[in-house]
Amino acid sequence: MRPKVFITRRLPEEGLKILDDAGIEYNIFPHSETPPTRQDIINGVKGCDGLISLLSDTIGKEVLRSSERLRVVSQYAVGYNNIDIREAKRLGITVTNTPGVLTETTADLTFGLMLASARRIVESDKYTRAGRFKGWAPLLHLGEDVHGKTLGIVGAGRIGSAVARRAVGFGMAILYYNRSRNIEFEKGTGARYVSFDELLERSDFVTIHTPLTPETEGMFGAKEFQKMKKTAIFINTARGKCMDEKALIEALRSGEIRAAGLDVYENEPEIIRGLAELDNVVMVAHIGSASRETRIKMAVIAVRNLVAFFEGREPEFRVC
Ligand code: DGY
């Protein structure tokens, strides 16, 4: 019998073609604008052997138990904090993800947010579009330099390393904090391993690149923002729940830190009241991996993981 798969959103065609070629039957959640509800996912998974999920889908106990045939969940993302891994393990369901391919793309966006928030690019864009630009002025939209500054990287994994490599080109001094020292990370970037507190106190830019775990949840709160320089810029392209948004708004409002660049939100897609009103925050819609090239690569990997599983081969990227 041909395996049957539910896909929670339409993926790039390059991925679907691999499914077609492998003779795997699939249904795709039909709406591209609105995300499926939990019930939509449960209904979709019924009678399926596999599921391709997004980071915005909650894959909890009920979903994992909604088909007795469900054997594999292929996550179209590197992060998988939306999946109940313990339950998947208990049920013997394989979970895979797509690491590696989105590293450089996410690092590009991180730098984009650093530049945009330091140099007030979005604010100046709005001002210019509104017809308010009346002439060059010495004090108009003054921001902060990025080159030559100190960058604090929290999380020395793939994406943190890719950000560090970019920072070298900008002549930045790099501090990093990680669960353990990473000699590879230090090589070629000159990054210095410091305590979390020292990183907060000495960095001009603080950027987070950790997965969401019980240890990193709420890692940036009022205390941490207070420890940062008044001119510091906070960047989050990792997970929204790693920061306390209320504390961030307060820090941005009171001038405890200068600015922030955010790709992720605590309860996305909901945006906490008050954030959008601030001029010193640049906000984008979780587009860290959103380049055409990378989203295609992610689709190909997600589908290859799934096909390998059904063909009895080891998936390239197994979580459990
Ligand atoms: C991931 O894959 O976890 C990223 O957040 C996608 O942008």
Coordinates of C-alpha atoms and ligand atoms in Angstrom, one line a residue, residues 55 77-79 102 239 286 289, ligand 1:
L55 CA 7.1 25.3 13.2
A77 CA 12.3 23.8 10.0
V78 CA 15.4 23.3 12.0
G79 CA 13.6 24.1 15.3
L102 CA 18.9 27.7 6.6
R239 CA 12.5 31.9 19.2
H286 CA 9.5 35.2 11.1
S289 CA 14.9 31.3 6.4
Ligands
DGY1 C1 13.5 27.3 11.9 O1 13.6 26.5 10.9 O2 13.4 26.9 13.0 C2 13.4 28.8 11.6 O3 12.9 29.5 12.7 C3 12.7 29.0 10.3 O4 12.8 30.3 9.9

